Each structure stands twice: as structure tokens, then as C-alpha cells.
């Protein structure tokens, strides 16, 4: 059981308001080690200097979308085992299927609640302490 205070998370979304909502939700769960990126390119840059336990990424973003980010994360030996939760505004079964093929750990459909985010994180890591 990991301690919530020890989890290091990267939130990737092109909308500042969504990133703020996710950060606030994570803080409500006791997770405070959160960094943010506006797109997949910026996320990869941050991951090159800052190891994370979990990436929560939007699917649709400019420059490098969530699937491209997931693919790059899984192909890099340094980040390949990093947990990855995909965030999407629609339940497009083909996109979700593709994310599963690429190794996504879980996904969340917007809009979401703190409780649903907590359930998804718990499904990946087990109960947080």
C-alpha cells in the first residue's frame, strides 16, 4: 500500500482548468507531489528530469496527444513501468482499445469526481495510506 504523500504524479492536459481540477482532487486525496504539462511534448521533457509514479493524461491534445505520449512512455526503458491513466471526454471504444493495446493502466471519462479518480488510482496502486 503506497502512501498518498509519497506518490509523484504528472498531470498532462492542454486545458489549465482541467489540470487545476485534477491537482485539487489529488490534494484532496493527500497527494501533493504533482507537476503539470500542457501537452505530450512538454510531458516527455519533464519526465526526462523528474521521475513520476503515475501519469494522468488527456487523450486529445495538440503537438503530441495522449496515445502518442503513452507510446513514447512505454518505449522508453526509463519510464516504461510508469503507471498511466488516460483521461478522455468521450468513451470512444476504439481509442480506449488502442490505449489498452499500448499499455494504459486505466482510464477516466470526463467529467469525473474525486471519488472516481480515487477509485482509478486505487485500482492501479491498491489502497492508499
GROMACS .gro file of N, CA, C and O in nm:
model
  516
    1UNK      N    1   0.083  -0.119   0.000
    1UNK     CA    2   0.000   0.000   0.000
    1UNK      C    3   0.087   0.125   0.000
    1UNK      O    4   0.157   0.150   0.097
    2UNK      N    5   0.086   0.198  -0.106
    2UNK     CA    6   0.167   0.320  -0.109
    2UNK      C    7   0.104   0.431  -0.025
    2UNK      O    8  -0.018   0.436  -0.008
    3UNK      N    9   0.189   0.516   0.025
    3UNK     CA   10   0.140   0.634   0.097
    3UNK      C   11   0.107   0.743  -0.005
    3UNK      O   12   0.187   0.771  -0.093
    4UNK      N   13  -0.010   0.801   0.009
    4UNK     CA   14  -0.052   0.906  -0.084
    4UNK      C   15   0.050   1.019  -0.090
    4UNK      O   16   0.081   1.070  -0.198
    5UNK      N   17   0.106   1.054   0.025
    5UNK     CA   18   0.201   1.166   0.030
    5UNK      C   19   0.330   1.137  -0.047
    5UNK      O   20   0.402   1.230  -0.083
    6UNK      N   21   0.358   1.010  -0.074
    6UNK     CA   22   0.481   0.973  -0.145
    6UNK      C   23   0.464   0.962  -0.296
    6UNK      O   24   0.563   0.956  -0.369
    7UNK      N   25   0.340   0.956  -0.343
    7UNK     CA   26   0.317   0.943  -0.487
    7UNK      C   27   0.356   1.070  -0.562
    7UNK      O   28   0.320   1.180  -0.523
    8UNK      N   29   0.427   1.051  -0.671
    8UNK     CA   30   0.467   1.162  -0.759
    8UNK      C   31   0.391   1.146  -0.889
    8UNK      O   32   0.402   1.043  -0.956
    9UNK      N   33   0.314   1.251  -0.923
    9UNK     CA   34   0.224   1.242  -1.036
    9UNK      C   35   0.248   1.355  -1.135
    9UNK      O   36   0.274   1.469  -1.096
   10UNK      N   37   0.237   1.321  -1.264
   10UNK     CA   38   0.241   1.417  -1.372
   10UNK      C   39   0.102   1.425  -1.433
   10UNK      O   40   0.047   1.322  -1.474
   11UNK      N   41   0.044   1.544  -1.437
   11UNK     CA   42  -0.087   1.568  -1.497
   11UNK      C   43  -0.065   1.639  -1.630
   11UNK      O   44   0.001   1.742  -1.635
   12UNK      N   45  -0.121   1.581  -1.737
   12UNK     CA   46  -0.100   1.635  -1.871
   12UNK      C   47  -0.236   1.665  -1.935
   12UNK      O   48  -0.315   1.574  -1.957
   13UNK      N   49  -0.261   1.791  -1.960
   13UNK     CA   50  -0.386   1.833  -2.025
   13UNK      C   51  -0.364   1.972  -2.083
   13UNK      O   52  -0.299   2.055  -2.020
   14UNK      N   53  -0.419   1.997  -2.201
   14UNK     CA   54  -0.399   2.127  -2.263
   14UNK      C   55  -0.490   2.235  -2.203
   14UNK      O   56  -0.471   2.352  -2.233
   15UNK      N   57  -0.582   2.197  -2.117
   15UNK     CA   58  -0.669   2.295  -2.053
   15UNK      C   59  -0.625   2.318  -1.908
   15UNK      O   60  -0.627   2.226  -1.826
   16UNK      N   61  -0.587   2.442  -1.879
   16UNK     CA   62  -0.539   2.479  -1.745
   16UNK      C   63  -0.642   2.447  -1.637
   16UNK      O   64  -0.609   2.398  -1.530
   17UNK      N   65  -0.770   2.472  -1.665
   17UNK     CA   66  -0.876   2.447  -1.567
   17UNK      C   67  -0.886   2.299  -1.531
   17UNK      O   68  -0.909   2.265  -1.414
   18UNK      N   69  -0.869   2.214  -1.630
   18UNK     CA   70  -0.874   2.069  -1.604
   18UNK      C   71  -0.754   2.028  -1.518
   18UNK      O   72  -0.769   1.950  -1.422
   19UNK      N   73  -0.636   2.079  -1.552
   19UNK     CA   74  -0.518   2.047  -1.471
   19UNK      C   75  -0.538   2.092  -1.327
   19UNK      O   76  -0.505   2.018  -1.233
   20UNK      N   77  -0.593   2.210  -1.308
   20UNK     CA   78  -0.617   2.262  -1.173
   20UNK      C   79  -0.718   2.175  -1.098
   20UNK      O   80  -0.701   2.148  -0.978
   21UNK      N   81  -0.821   2.129  -1.167
   21UNK     CA   82  -0.921   2.044  -1.104
   21UNK      C   83  -0.861   1.910  -1.063
   21UNK      O   84  -0.888   1.860  -0.953
   22UNK      N   85  -0.778   1.854  -1.148
   22UNK     CA   86  -0.713   1.727  -1.114
   22UNK      C   87  -0.618   1.747  -0.997
   22UNK      O   88  -0.617   1.667  -0.903
   23UNK      N   89  -0.539   1.854  -1.001
   23UNK     CA   90  -0.446   1.882  -0.890
   23UNK      C   91  -0.523   1.896  -0.758
   23UNK      O   92  -0.485   1.838  -0.657
   24UNK      N   93  -0.631   1.970  -0.761
   24UNK     CA   94  -0.713   1.989  -0.641
   24UNK      C   95  -0.770   1.856  -0.592
   24UNK      O   96  -0.770   1.828  -0.471
   25UNK      N   97  -0.817   1.774  -0.684
   25UNK     CA   98  -0.870   1.642  -0.648
   25UNK      C   99  -0.761   1.555  -0.585
   25UNK      O  100  -0.785   1.487  -0.485
   26UNK      N  101  -0.642   1.558  -0.643
   26UNK     CA  102  -0.531   1.480  -0.589
   26UNK      C  103  -0.493   1.529  -0.450
   26UNK      O  104  -0.466   1.448  -0.360
   27UNK      N  105  -0.490   1.659  -0.432
   27UNK     CA  106  -0.458   1.715  -0.300
   27UNK      C  107  -0.561   1.670  -0.197
   27UNK      O  108  -0.527   1.643  -0.083
   28UNK      N  109  -0.687   1.660  -0.239
   28UNK     CA  110  -0.791   1.611  -0.150
   28UNK      C  111  -0.769   1.467  -0.108
   28UNK      O  112  -0.820   1.423  -0.005
   29UNK      N  113  -0.691   1.394  -0.187
   29UNK     CA  114  -0.657   1.255  -0.154
   29UNK      C  115  -0.525   1.245  -0.078
   29UNK      O  116  -0.478   1.136  -0.049
   30UNK      N  117  -0.463   1.361  -0.051
   30UNK     CA  118  -0.335   1.362   0.019
   30UNK      C  119  -0.214   1.352  -0.071
   30UNK      O  120  -0.102   1.331  -0.025
   31UNK      N  121  -0.235   1.368  -0.200
   31UNK     CA  122  -0.126   1.361  -0.298
   31UNK      C  123  -0.086   1.503  -0.336
   31UNK      O  124  -0.164   1.575  -0.398
   32UNK      N  125   0.034   1.543  -0.298
   32UNK     CA  126   0.077   1.681  -0.319
   32UNK      C  127   0.196   1.696  -0.413
   32UNK      O  128   0.230   1.807  -0.452
   33UNK      N  129   0.261   1.586  -0.449
   33UNK     CA  130   0.376   1.593  -0.538
   33UNK      C  131   0.329   1.580  -0.683
   33UNK      O  132   0.339   1.476  -0.745
   34UNK      N  133   0.275   1.692  -0.733
   34UNK     CA  134   0.214   1.694  -0.865
   34UNK      C  135   0.282   1.800  -0.951
   34UNK      O  136   0.301   1.913  -0.907
   35UNK      N  137   0.320   1.760  -1.071
   35UNK     CA  138   0.369   1.856  -1.170
   35UNK      C  139   0.275   1.849  -1.290
   35UNK      O  140   0.202   1.751  -1.307
   36UNK      N  141   0.277   1.954  -1.372
   36UNK     CA  142   0.182   1.965  -1.482
   36UNK      C  143   0.252   1.992  -1.615
   36UNK      O  144   0.357   2.058  -1.617
   37UNK      N  145   0.188   1.942  -1.722
   37UNK     CA  146   0.234   1.970  -1.858
   37UNK      C  147   0.113   2.002  -1.944
   37UNK      O  148   0.004   1.949  -1.920
   38UNK      N  149   0.134   2.087  -2.045
   38UNK     CA  150   0.025   2.129  -2.134
   38UNK      C  151   0.002   2.032  -2.249
   38UNK      O  152  -0.104   2.035  -2.312
   39UNK      N  153   0.100   1.950  -2.281
   39UNK     CA  154   0.086   1.854  -2.390
   39UNK      C  155   0.190   1.744  -2.374
   39UNK      O  156   0.273   1.748  -2.283
   40UNK      N  157   0.184   1.647  -2.464
   40UNK     CA  158   0.274   1.533  -2.456
   40UNK      C  159   0.421   1.568  -2.473
   40UNK      O  160   0.508   1.508  -2.411
   41UNK      N  161   0.450   1.666  -2.556
   41UNK     CA  162   0.589   1.708  -2.576
   41UNK      C  163   0.647   1.763  -2.447
   41UNK      O  164   0.756   1.724  -2.404
   42UNK      N  165   0.573   1.853  -2.382
   42UNK     CA  166   0.619   1.908  -2.255
   42UNK      C  167   0.628   1.799  -2.149
   42UNK      O  168   0.720   1.798  -2.066
   43UNK      N  169   0.535   1.705  -2.151
   43UNK     CA  170   0.537   1.595  -2.054
   43UNK      C  171   0.663   1.511  -2.068
   43UNK      O  172   0.728   1.478  -1.968
   44UNK      N  173   0.701   1.478  -2.190
   44UNK     CA  174   0.822   1.399  -2.211
   44UNK      C  175   0.946   1.474  -2.164
   44UNK      O  176   1.038   1.413  -2.107
   45UNK      N  177   0.947   1.605  -2.186
   45UNK     CA  178   1.058   1.687  -2.138
   45UNK      C  179   1.067   1.681  -1.986
   45UNK      O  180   1.175   1.661  -1.930
   46UNK      N  181   0.954   1.694  -1.918
   46UNK     CA  182   0.952   1.687  -1.771
   46UNK      C  183   0.993   1.549  -1.722
   46UNK      O  184   1.066   1.537  -1.623
   47UNK      N  185   0.948   1.444  -1.790
   47UNK     CA  186   0.982   1.308  -1.749
   47UNK      C  187   1.131   1.278  -1.764
   47UNK      O  188   1.183   1.190  -1.695
   48UNK      N  189   1.198   1.351  -1.851
   48UNK     CA  190   1.341   1.327  -1.869
   48UNK      C  191   1.422   1.374  -1.748
   48UNK      O  192   1.536   1.330  -1.729
   49UNK      N  193   1.364   1.461  -1.667
   49UNK     CA  194   1.436   1.514  -1.549
   49UNK      C  195   1.366   1.485  -1.417
   49UNK      O  196   1.424   1.509  -1.311
   50UNK      N  197   1.244   1.436  -1.421
   50UNK     CA  198   1.168   1.415  -1.298
   50UNK      C  199   1.090   1.284  -1.305
   50UNK      O  200   0.992   1.274  -1.379
   51UNK      N  201   1.134   1.185  -1.229
   51UNK     CA  202   1.067   1.054  -1.228
   51UNK      C  203   0.931   1.066  -1.162
   51UNK      O  204   0.915   1.136  -1.062
   52UNK      N  205   0.831   0.999  -1.216
   52UNK     CA  206   0.694   1.000  -1.166
   52UNK      C  207   0.645   0.857  -1.147
   52UNK      O  208   0.687   0.767  -1.219
   53UNK      N  209   0.554   0.837  -1.051
   53UNK     CA  210   0.491   0.707  -1.031
   53UNK      C  211   0.370   0.690  -1.123
   53UNK      O  212   0.336   0.578  -1.161
   54UNK      N  213   0.305   0.803  -1.154
   54UNK     CA  214   0.181   0.799  -1.231
   54UNK      C  215   0.173   0.919  -1.324
   54UNK      O  216   0.206   1.031  -1.285
   55UNK      N  217   0.122   0.893  -1.444
   55UNK     CA  218   0.090   0.998  -1.541
   55UNK      C  219  -0.061   0.992  -1.561
   55UNK      O  220  -0.116   0.886  -1.588
   56UNK      N  221  -0.126   1.107  -1.544
   56UNK     CA  222  -0.268   1.120  -1.578
   56UNK      C  223  -0.271   1.214  -1.697
   56UNK      O  224  -0.236   1.331  -1.685
   57UNK      N  225  -0.310   1.161  -1.812
   57UNK     CA  226  -0.301   1.239  -1.935
   57UNK      C  227  -0.432   1.242  -2.011
   57UNK      O  228  -0.499   1.140  -2.026
   58UNK      N  229  -0.463   1.361  -2.063
   58UNK     CA  230  -0.575   1.376  -2.155
   58UNK      C  231  -0.542   1.301  -2.283
   58UNK      O  232  -0.424   1.283  -2.318
   59UNK      N  233  -0.645   1.259  -2.352
   59UNK     CA  234  -0.626   1.191  -2.479
   59UNK      C  235  -0.604   1.290  -2.593
   59UNK      O  236  -0.509   1.278  -2.670
   60UNK      N  237  -0.687   1.391  -2.602
   60UNK     CA  238  -0.682   1.486  -2.713
   60UNK      C  239  -0.607   1.613  -2.674
   60UNK      O  240  -0.658   1.692  -2.594
   61UNK      N  241  -0.488   1.629  -2.731
   61UNK     CA  242  -0.405   1.746  -2.705
   61UNK      C  243  -0.329   1.781  -2.831
   61UNK      O  244  -0.303   1.694  -2.914
   62UNK      N  245  -0.288   1.908  -2.845
   62UNK     CA  246  -0.206   1.945  -2.961
   62UNK      C  247  -0.062   1.893  -2.945
   62UNK      O  248  -0.024   1.851  -2.836
   63UNK      N  249   0.011   1.896  -3.053
   63UNK     CA  250   0.154   1.862  -3.059
   63UNK      C  251   0.179   1.713  -3.042
   63UNK      O  252   0.237   1.651  -3.129
   64UNK      N  253   0.142   1.656  -2.928
   64UNK     CA  254   0.156   1.511  -2.905
   64UNK      C  255   0.039   1.470  -2.816
   64UNK      O  256   0.030   1.513  -2.701
   65UNK      N  257  -0.051   1.389  -2.870
   65UNK     CA  258  -0.170   1.352  -2.795
   65UNK      C  259  -0.140   1.243  -2.691
   65UNK      O  260  -0.026   1.197  -2.679
   66UNK      N  261  -0.243   1.205  -2.618
   66UNK     CA  262  -0.227   1.107  -2.511
   66UNK      C  263  -0.178   0.972  -2.559
   66UNK      O  264  -0.096   0.908  -2.493
   67UNK      N  265  -0.227   0.926  -2.674
   67UNK     CA  266  -0.180   0.798  -2.727
   67UNK      C  267  -0.033   0.805  -2.766
   67UNK      O  268   0.044   0.712  -2.740
   68UNK      N  269   0.009   0.916  -2.827
   68UNK     CA  270   0.150   0.934  -2.862
   68UNK      C  271   0.237   0.940  -2.739
   68UNK      O  272   0.347   0.882  -2.735
   69UNK      N  273   0.189   1.008  -2.635
   69UNK     CA  274   0.263   1.015  -2.510
   69UNK      C  275   0.274   0.876  -2.447
   69UNK      O  276   0.382   0.835  -2.404
   70UNK      N  277   0.163   0.804  -2.442
   70UNK     CA  278   0.164   0.668  -2.386
   70UNK      C  279   0.263   0.579  -2.462
   70UNK      O  280   0.343   0.507  -2.401
   71UNK      N  281   0.260   0.586  -2.593
   71UNK     CA  282   0.352   0.507  -2.675
   71UNK      C  283   0.498   0.541  -2.641
   71UNK      O  284   0.581   0.452  -2.620
   72UNK      N  285   0.529   0.670  -2.632
   72UNK     CA  286   0.666   0.713  -2.602
   72UNK      C  287   0.708   0.670  -2.461
   72UNK      O  288   0.821   0.626  -2.441
   73UNK      N  289   0.618   0.680  -2.367
   73UNK     CA  290   0.647   0.639  -2.229
   73UNK      C  291   0.677   0.489  -2.223
   73UNK      O  292   0.773   0.446  -2.159
   74UNK      N  293   0.596   0.409  -2.290
   74UNK     CA  294   0.614   0.263  -2.288
   74UNK      C  295   0.740   0.219  -2.364
   74UNK      O  296   0.798   0.116  -2.331
   75UNK      N  297   0.783   0.296  -2.463
   75UNK     CA  298   0.901   0.258  -2.541
   75UNK      C  299   1.032   0.297  -2.474
   75UNK      O  300   1.137   0.246  -2.511
   76UNK      N  301   1.027   0.385  -2.376
   76UNK     CA  302   1.148   0.431  -2.307
   76UNK      C  303   1.172   0.344  -2.185
   76UNK      O  304   1.089   0.340  -2.094
   77UNK      N  305   1.285   0.275  -2.177
   77UNK     CA  306   1.313   0.189  -2.063
   77UNK      C  307   1.309   0.263  -1.927
   77UNK      O  308   1.277   0.203  -1.824
   78UNK      N  309   1.338   0.392  -1.930
   78UNK     CA  310   1.337   0.471  -1.806
   78UNK      C  311   1.196   0.495  -1.752
   78UNK      O  312   1.177   0.514  -1.633
   79UNK      N  313   1.097   0.497  -1.840
   79UNK     CA  314   0.960   0.529  -1.800
   79UNK      C  315   0.860   0.416  -1.828
   79UNK      O  316   0.742   0.429  -1.796
   80UNK      N  317   0.906   0.308  -1.887
   80UNK     CA  318   0.816   0.202  -1.936
   80UNK      C  319   0.721   0.147  -1.829
   80UNK      O  320   0.608   0.109  -1.860
   81UNK      N  321   0.764   0.145  -1.706
   81UNK     CA  322   0.680   0.088  -1.599
   81UNK      C  323   0.599   0.193  -1.524
   81UNK      O  324   0.529   0.161  -1.428
   82UNK      N  325   0.606   0.318  -1.566
   82UNK     CA  326   0.529   0.424  -1.502
   82UNK      C  327   0.380   0.400  -1.526
   82UNK      O  328   0.338   0.376  -1.639
   83UNK      N  329   0.301   0.406  -1.420
   83UNK     CA  330   0.157   0.388  -1.433
   83UNK      C  331   0.100   0.502  -1.517
   83UNK      O  332   0.147   0.615  -1.509
   84UNK      N  333  -0.004   0.470  -1.593
   84UNK     CA  334  -0.060   0.568  -1.686
   84UNK      C  335  -0.212   0.556  -1.686
   84UNK      O  336  -0.266   0.450  -1.714
   85UNK      N  337  -0.278   0.668  -1.653
   85UNK     CA  338  -0.424   0.675  -1.659
   85UNK      C  339  -0.461   0.776  -1.767
   85UNK      O  340  -0.416   0.890  -1.763
   86UNK      N  341  -0.541   0.731  -1.863
   86UNK     CA  342  -0.584   0.817  -1.973
   86UNK      C  343  -0.714   0.887  -1.935
   86UNK      O  344  -0.803   0.825  -1.880
   87UNK      N  345  -0.721   1.015  -1.967
   87UNK     CA  346  -0.837   1.098  -1.939
   87UNK      C  347  -0.900   1.136  -2.073
   87UNK      O  348  -0.832   1.187  -2.162
   88UNK      N  349  -1.028   1.107  -2.089
   88UNK     CA  350  -1.094   1.136  -2.216
   88UNK      C  351  -1.233   1.193  -2.193
   88UNK      O  352  -1.296   1.164  -2.092
   89UNK      N  353  -1.277   1.275  -2.287
   89UNK     CA  354  -1.408   1.336  -2.273
   89UNK      C  355  -1.516   1.252  -2.338
   89UNK      O  356  -1.633   1.287  -2.333
   90UNK      N  357  -1.480   1.142  -2.398
   90UNK     CA  358  -1.579   1.053  -2.458
   90UNK      C  359  -1.532   0.909  -2.448
   90UNK      O  360  -1.413   0.881  -2.445
   91UNK      N  361  -1.626   0.820  -2.443
   91UNK     CA  362  -1.594   0.678  -2.430
   91UNK      C  363  -1.585   0.614  -2.568
   91UNK      O  364  -1.663   0.527  -2.604
   92UNK      N  365  -1.492   0.660  -2.650
   92UNK     CA  366  -1.470   0.604  -2.782
   92UNK      C  367  -1.402   0.469  -2.765
   92UNK      O  368  -1.284   0.461  -2.730
   93UNK      N  369  -1.476   0.363  -2.789
   93UNK     CA  370  -1.424   0.229  -2.763
   93UNK      C  371  -1.299   0.196  -2.843
   93UNK      O  372  -1.211   0.127  -2.794
   94UNK      N  373  -1.289   0.248  -2.965
   94UNK     CA  374  -1.169   0.221  -3.046
   94UNK      C  375  -1.045   0.288  -2.985
   94UNK      O  376  -0.937   0.228  -2.982
   95UNK      N  377  -1.060   0.412  -2.938
   95UNK     CA  378  -0.946   0.481  -2.876
   95UNK      C  379  -0.907   0.415  -2.745
   95UNK      O  380  -0.788   0.399  -2.714
   96UNK      N  381  -1.007   0.375  -2.666
   96UNK     CA  382  -0.978   0.305  -2.540
   96UNK      C  383  -0.909   0.172  -2.569
   96UNK      O  384  -0.812   0.137  -2.503
   97UNK      N  385  -0.956   0.102  -2.670
   97UNK     CA  386  -0.894  -0.025  -2.710
   97UNK      C  387  -0.748  -0.004  -2.750
   97UNK      O  388  -0.660  -0.081  -2.711
   98UNK      N  389  -0.723   0.101  -2.827
   98UNK     CA  390  -0.586   0.133  -2.869
   98UNK      C  391  -0.499   0.165  -2.747
   98UNK      O  392  -0.384   0.119  -2.739
   99UNK      N  393  -0.553   0.241  -2.652
   99UNK     CA  394  -0.479   0.274  -2.530
   99UNK      C  395  -0.446   0.147  -2.451
   99UNK      O  396  -0.335   0.133  -2.399
  100UNK      N  397  -0.540   0.055  -2.444
  100UNK     CA  398  -0.516  -0.072  -2.374
  100UNK      C  399  -0.405  -0.150  -2.444
  100UNK      O  400  -0.315  -0.204  -2.379
  101UNK      N  401  -0.408  -0.153  -2.578
  101UNK     CA  402  -0.303  -0.221  -2.655
  101UNK      C  403  -0.166  -0.160  -2.628
  101UNK      O  404  -0.065  -0.231  -2.627
  102UNK      N  405  -0.163  -0.029  -2.605
  102UNK     CA  406  -0.037   0.040  -2.580
  102UNK      C  407   0.009   0.030  -2.434
  102UNK      O  408   0.118   0.073  -2.402
  103UNK      N  409  -0.077  -0.026  -2.348
  103UNK     CA  410  -0.035  -0.048  -2.210
  103UNK      C  411  -0.088   0.050  -2.107
  103UNK      O  412  -0.030   0.064  -2.000
  104UNK      N  413  -0.201   0.116  -2.135
  104UNK     CA  414  -0.259   0.206  -2.035
  104UNK      C  415  -0.304   0.123  -1.915
  104UNK      O  416  -0.346   0.008  -1.930
  105UNK      N  417  -0.290   0.178  -1.795
  105UNK     CA  418  -0.330   0.107  -1.674
  105UNK      C  419  -0.478   0.124  -1.643
  105UNK      O  420  -0.539   0.036  -1.582
  106UNK      N  421  -0.534   0.240  -1.679
  106UNK     CA  422  -0.673   0.267  -1.651
  106UNK      C  423  -0.713   0.392  -1.730
  106UNK      O  424  -0.628   0.458  -1.788
  107UNK      N  425  -0.842   0.424  -1.730
  107UNK     CA  426  -0.886   0.546  -1.796
  107UNK      C  427  -1.003   0.607  -1.719
  107UNK      O  428  -1.073   0.538  -1.646
  108UNK      N  429  -1.020   0.737  -1.735
  108UNK     CA  430  -1.126   0.812  -1.669
  108UNK      C  431  -1.199   0.891  -1.777
  108UNK      O  432  -1.136   0.953  -1.863
  109UNK      N  433  -1.331   0.890  -1.770
  109UNK     CA  434  -1.411   0.968  -1.863
  109UNK      C  435  -1.453   1.098  -1.795
  109UNK      O  436  -1.503   1.097  -1.683
  110UNK      N  437  -1.429   1.212  -1.865
  110UNK     CA  438  -1.471   1.343  -1.815
  110UNK      C  439  -1.621   1.358  -1.835
  110UNK      O  440  -1.672   1.310  -1.935
  111UNK      N  441  -1.691   1.427  -1.750
  111UNK     CA  442  -1.641   1.482  -1.623
  111UNK      C  443  -1.627   1.370  -1.521
  111UNK      O  444  -1.693   1.267  -1.530
  112UNK      N  445  -1.540   1.390  -1.424
  112UNK     CA  446  -1.516   1.290  -1.323
  112UNK      C  447  -1.528   1.354  -1.185
  112UNK      O  448  -1.530   1.475  -1.172
  113UNK      N  449  -1.535   1.270  -1.084
  113UNK     CA  450  -1.542   1.317  -0.946
  113UNK      C  451  -1.414   1.277  -0.874
  113UNK      O  452  -1.338   1.193  -0.922
  114UNK      N  453  -1.393   1.335  -0.758
  114UNK     CA  454  -1.278   1.297  -0.675
  114UNK      C  455  -1.287   1.148  -0.643
  114UNK      O  456  -1.186   1.076  -0.647
  115UNK      N  457  -1.407   1.101  -0.617
  115UNK     CA  458  -1.426   0.959  -0.584
  115UNK      C  459  -1.389   0.868  -0.700
  115UNK      O  460  -1.323   0.765  -0.681
  116UNK      N  461  -1.429   0.906  -0.822
  116UNK     CA  462  -1.395   0.822  -0.937
  116UNK      C  463  -1.244   0.824  -0.964
  116UNK      O  464  -1.185   0.721  -0.997
  117UNK      N  465  -1.181   0.940  -0.946
  117UNK     CA  466  -1.036   0.949  -0.961
  117UNK      C  467  -0.968   0.861  -0.856
  117UNK      O  468  -0.875   0.786  -0.887
  118UNK      N  469  -1.016   0.866  -0.735
  118UNK     CA  470  -0.961   0.784  -0.626
  118UNK      C  471  -0.974   0.635  -0.660
  118UNK      O  472  -0.879   0.558  -0.642
  119UNK      N  473  -1.091   0.594  -0.711
  119UNK     CA  474  -1.112   0.453  -0.748
  119UNK      C  475  -1.013   0.409  -0.856
  119UNK      O  476  -0.958   0.299  -0.851
  120UNK      N  477  -0.990   0.495  -0.954
  120UNK     CA  478  -0.899   0.460  -1.064
  120UNK      C  479  -0.755   0.448  -1.014
  120UNK      O  480  -0.683   0.356  -1.053
  121UNK      N  481  -0.714   0.540  -0.928
  121UNK     CA  482  -0.579   0.534  -0.872
  121UNK      C  483  -0.564   0.411  -0.783
  121UNK      O  484  -0.463   0.340  -0.790
  122UNK      N  485  -0.665   0.383  -0.703
  122UNK     CA  486  -0.663   0.263  -0.617
  122UNK      C  487  -0.657   0.136  -0.699
  122UNK      O  488  -0.589   0.040  -0.663
  123UNK      N  489  -0.727   0.133  -0.813
  123UNK     CA  490  -0.723   0.017  -0.900
  123UNK      C  491  -0.582  -0.008  -0.954
  123UNK      O  492  -0.543  -0.123  -0.977
  124UNK      N  493  -0.505   0.098  -0.969
  124UNK     CA  494  -0.368   0.086  -1.021
  124UNK      C  495  -0.268   0.051  -0.910
  124UNK      O  496  -0.184  -0.037  -0.925
  125UNK      N  497  -0.278   0.121  -0.795
  125UNK     CA  498  -0.178   0.109  -0.690
  125UNK      C  499  -0.221   0.028  -0.568
  125UNK      O  500  -0.140  -0.003  -0.484
  126UNK      N  501  -0.349   0.001  -0.554
  126UNK     CA  502  -0.401  -0.056  -0.430
  126UNK      C  503  -0.441   0.058  -0.338
  126UNK      O  504  -0.424   0.176  -0.371
  127UNK      N  505  -0.495   0.022  -0.225
  127UNK     CA  506  -0.542   0.124  -0.131
  127UNK      C  507  -0.429   0.215  -0.086
  127UNK      O  508  -0.322   0.168  -0.051
  128UNK      N  509  -0.453   0.346  -0.090
  128UNK     CA  510  -0.353   0.443  -0.046
  128UNK      C  511  -0.360   0.459   0.105
  128UNK      O  512  -0.468   0.449   0.164
  129UNK      N  513  -0.246   0.484   0.165
  129UNK     CA  514  -0.245   0.506   0.311
  129UNK      C  515  -0.221   0.653   0.339
  129UNK      O  516  -0.182   0.729   0.254
   0.00000   0.00000   0.00000
